[in-house]
Amino acid sequence: MPEIPDLQHYLGDLESKDKASRIRTLSLLKDKLTLAPGSSDVGDHSMNYNLIDALANRLVNDPAERCRELSLTIIAECLRDMDPAKIVRSARCIVPAAAERFGSQPFREPVEELRLKLIETCTKILHQAASELSYERSHPITDILAFSLVSALTDRFPEGKRAAATAISNLCRIAPWSINLHFVALMIELSTNLSHQHAKTRLLTLDAIVDVTCVSTICNALPHVFRQIVLPKLGRICMDRSKKVRVCFARSLGVWLVRGLDCITVAEEAIGKSPGALHEFASDLLAFLFMLLSDESREVAARAVSELNAVGIHWQLATSKSISKWCVAELPLPCVPSVLPRDFACNAAYLVSSAATTLVTLHFQPILNIQLAWLSCWMPPMRAHNLHALASLIITSGAAVNSSFQVGKLIQTYGNWISDNDEGVQGGSRAAIRALGAVLIDHSPALRILLDFGTPPLAAVRNDSLVNVILEHLRRVSARRIASSATTMVTLFCHLAEVSAEQRASCPMPFNADAADICLCYAVRNLLRLRLELDELSLAKLMRSLLLLPSFTNAFLPTYTQASPSSNYMVNQSLVILLAHFGQSSRADFVQISFDAVIGLLPKPNPCYEIHTVSWLLLSALVHICPGAVASVFDTVLAPILLVHVHPCSNPNPEARIKALSLLHTLMCALDAQGKFSEFTIATLIESAVLPNLVWYTGRTANSTRKAALAVLHGVLHSALTPSTGLSMEQTGIQPILRLLPVLGTSLDEYDTSSREISLSCLTTLLNCLPPTSLQLNSVLELYPAIVKRLDDSLDDIRLEACATFSAYVKCISPVIALILLFCRFARVTPPNALTETILEYCIEHFLVHLDDANVNVQSAVFQALLTIGSVGPLAKVMLSRKVSEISFSHRDPALAIRLLNVLNLS
């Protein structure tokens, strides 16, 4: 410190009660020290110490902020050129004075900037006197400073907090023994500051905690404090928003692990040496390090990998033994890094060295338990991050995973979180499942566990978790490792498809079921990529699974094209792989190779299937995809199943019967099924499926049932009965068909227009195909009023169909009338002219009304029907000519009537 003339005079003025006088004196002292630099050896040492004592007194007791600030500035200037010994002498009055201002509660120094400057001054004193203080094991200066820094850490001024943390770090390096007296208080306040809003504060606080734990020699207190105070606060640091803080945390974990993994030999243990105080926290610290290793930031992950590798090398050297003593079995099929960008944590794990891998494998079970416990955190980002950490742990310790009994617990945990509402948690679960699939050597236990979790199905796969687990499990699985479990995998797929189908049928909002269907389709695609060898039964089960998925069912349909709106690239790709694997050129051929086995998997109805069950869905898929094959085994396999579903006695549920009739109609109308139904089958269908459902009941449901039955009849007649395949009376199946005629006549009065049109079409087909000799006159004669009545229908299509039906009716009844007349001639009895005349007159009059119809097509159809009437016989021709002549002039356009007369006269 330079020599100051009249220093005693200045010291006296510092005691003045006048604030302005004190400020002026301190300003003059500051100027003299600044403008007159000199050596610390110059001047009276006692006078210099007196000045520092006086300034320290001003620092403590002066009420004026300006005076305290000038005093602190002068003290800093005085200490600038002092040697360490003199600084220690001066610090004995400066440090207590400063500590009294910033180390009390509440703070005696109200000005934040001055508290900051006081801490910085004390820190400078530590640096300048480091060589002197390091020789004294119990110095009051450092003890006072350490105690005061506890209160300084509670300062609300961020700069003050950071200065206090920096001072603690310096104190740990210069006078570490002073930390032990206030270790617990320091750790409590430092841990509190780990959640400070400023990243700089958290960064310096973390460094200070590391320094304090490293210099502490209180081994009895350190584990307890670390467990109760420090560890609960470290979890948030893994998710810190500042990348620099996370990098610093990785470095801190490395330091703690090095201290905790210091091993001792037998000789050292005999003389009382104990391992590092943090030895019991090695698993916790490694778990935190894996959290950082799975960080999305490459800088943080690289730092964590570097620290983990360094810890592994230190542990290897500290054991003083060969690393081969601790080596675990290597995986026979090493994993390869994933190409998915979402597997960043797994790919970082591939950078871990062999020594670190062995260390982690030895601590695998405790680390796994810790990470599983952390999944209960309420914060979704923390859970997602921890799931990625689990993925990296599994990749690092693959051998431990294969030798542990935690596979089931892991799968159950992933299944719970894969359906979480947070997308980040879902992504973390998927990454962890893919990692498990990549390291498992034997997948049978995992697959059996998945099967067990599916019982009961709907409870276990809620929110599609089981489907998603198997989907992700197959993404990175090895074909060689899962080859022995192919049968189990197919069984699992079959189970998942059944569950998906049941959910789709029972869920009023099919979004979840559709999502499960899509995920299962992706899982099938992943399985097909493995090119596994499947036996006949497994292939049938796989086909059964595919047929239960709407995406694949649509793709198997003959009308499906890749340009269809329902086309899916994933489904198309799966089918290409599937056909190539089994050497088939078309999708229909592929279904055919396992058709018999799949159809054999259908259970016997007891008494019938529920409409939303898997059995019904499978039956429906088979009918839609391969109707030809179904028709070929209809009598032996399908008839016993379908007929119990369409008969009211065995299936009283009308909605179920409607669906069954609709499925039967689809089968009858399929092109591949044409000509494959025997006459016995046709008669059986009419008697068991059509006639019982045409009984008239009130209500819309009954109307829909009758309409579905008519549709089945229409399909049966148009696919099986043609004029070239007429039926004779000798055939036993003709009676059910004959019983249809009066029922169809009743159906012509249905309220539904479609039912009336279908009934007319069925009548036309029957009348064209049935042999006249098989008809009963009474039942046939009852039809014509209902047919003629349809000429007044509101729809032109029905009127046109009525004309066609009446023409067929006339052609069918003409031989019957001719036989009656022939019989009367041979019997020499008078023929029943009244009967025939009544029918002819009734029909001719109604048809002539519509000969002048506004619709030209109807006119033409009526014209052809009248010509058919005229061809019945001479009586019909004469009566028709007379009636046409009578009404021709009343028509708007008599041209058609005149034409009809000309045709009749010419014939």
Short mmCIF file of C-alpha atoms in Angstrom, two decimals, residues 543 546-559 587-592 595 617-630 663 666-667 670 672:
data_model
loop_
_atom_site.label_atom_id
_atom_site.label_comp_id
_atom_site.label_asym_id
_atom_site.label_seq_id
_atom_site.Cartn_x
_atom_site.Cartn_y
_atom_site.Cartn_z
CA MET A 543 -54.49 -66.20 -43.07
CA LEU A 546 -55.42 -61.32 -42.20
CA LEU A 547 -59.05 -62.05 -43.02
CA LEU A 548 -60.13 -60.40 -39.78
CA LEU A 549 -58.46 -57.11 -40.70
CA PRO A 550 -60.59 -54.88 -42.94
CA SER A 551 -57.55 -53.43 -44.69
CA PHE A 552 -56.37 -56.85 -45.84
CA THR A 553 -59.89 -58.13 -46.50
CA ASN A 554 -60.52 -55.27 -48.90
CA ALA A 555 -57.20 -55.95 -50.59
CA PHE A 556 -58.15 -59.60 -51.19
CA LEU A 557 -61.42 -58.68 -52.94
CA PRO A 558 -61.46 -59.26 -56.73
CA THR A 559 -62.55 -55.65 -57.33
CA ARG A 587 -54.15 -63.07 -54.23
CA ALA A 588 -57.00 -65.48 -54.94
CA ASP A 589 -54.54 -68.37 -55.34
CA PHE A 590 -52.89 -67.46 -52.05
CA VAL A 591 -56.22 -67.64 -50.23
CA GLN A 592 -57.00 -70.94 -51.93
CA PHE A 595 -58.78 -72.23 -47.63
CA LEU A 617 -66.42 -61.97 -39.45
CA LEU A 618 -64.23 -64.79 -40.73
CA LEU A 619 -67.17 -66.45 -42.47
CA SER A 620 -68.14 -63.15 -44.07
CA ALA A 621 -64.58 -62.54 -45.27
CA LEU A 622 -64.38 -65.99 -46.86
CA VAL A 623 -67.68 -65.51 -48.70
CA HIS A 624 -66.59 -62.14 -50.08
CA ILE A 625 -63.05 -63.14 -51.06
CA CYS A 626 -63.44 -66.67 -52.45
CA PRO A 627 -67.14 -67.35 -53.16
CA GLY A 628 -66.27 -70.08 -55.67
CA ALA A 629 -64.44 -72.14 -53.07
CA VAL A 630 -67.23 -71.55 -50.56
CA LEU A 663 -74.26 -62.74 -46.82
CA THR A 666 -73.59 -62.09 -51.83
CA LEU A 667 -72.62 -65.73 -52.24
CA ALA A 670 -70.91 -63.99 -57.09
CA ASP A 672 -67.33 -67.55 -59.29
#
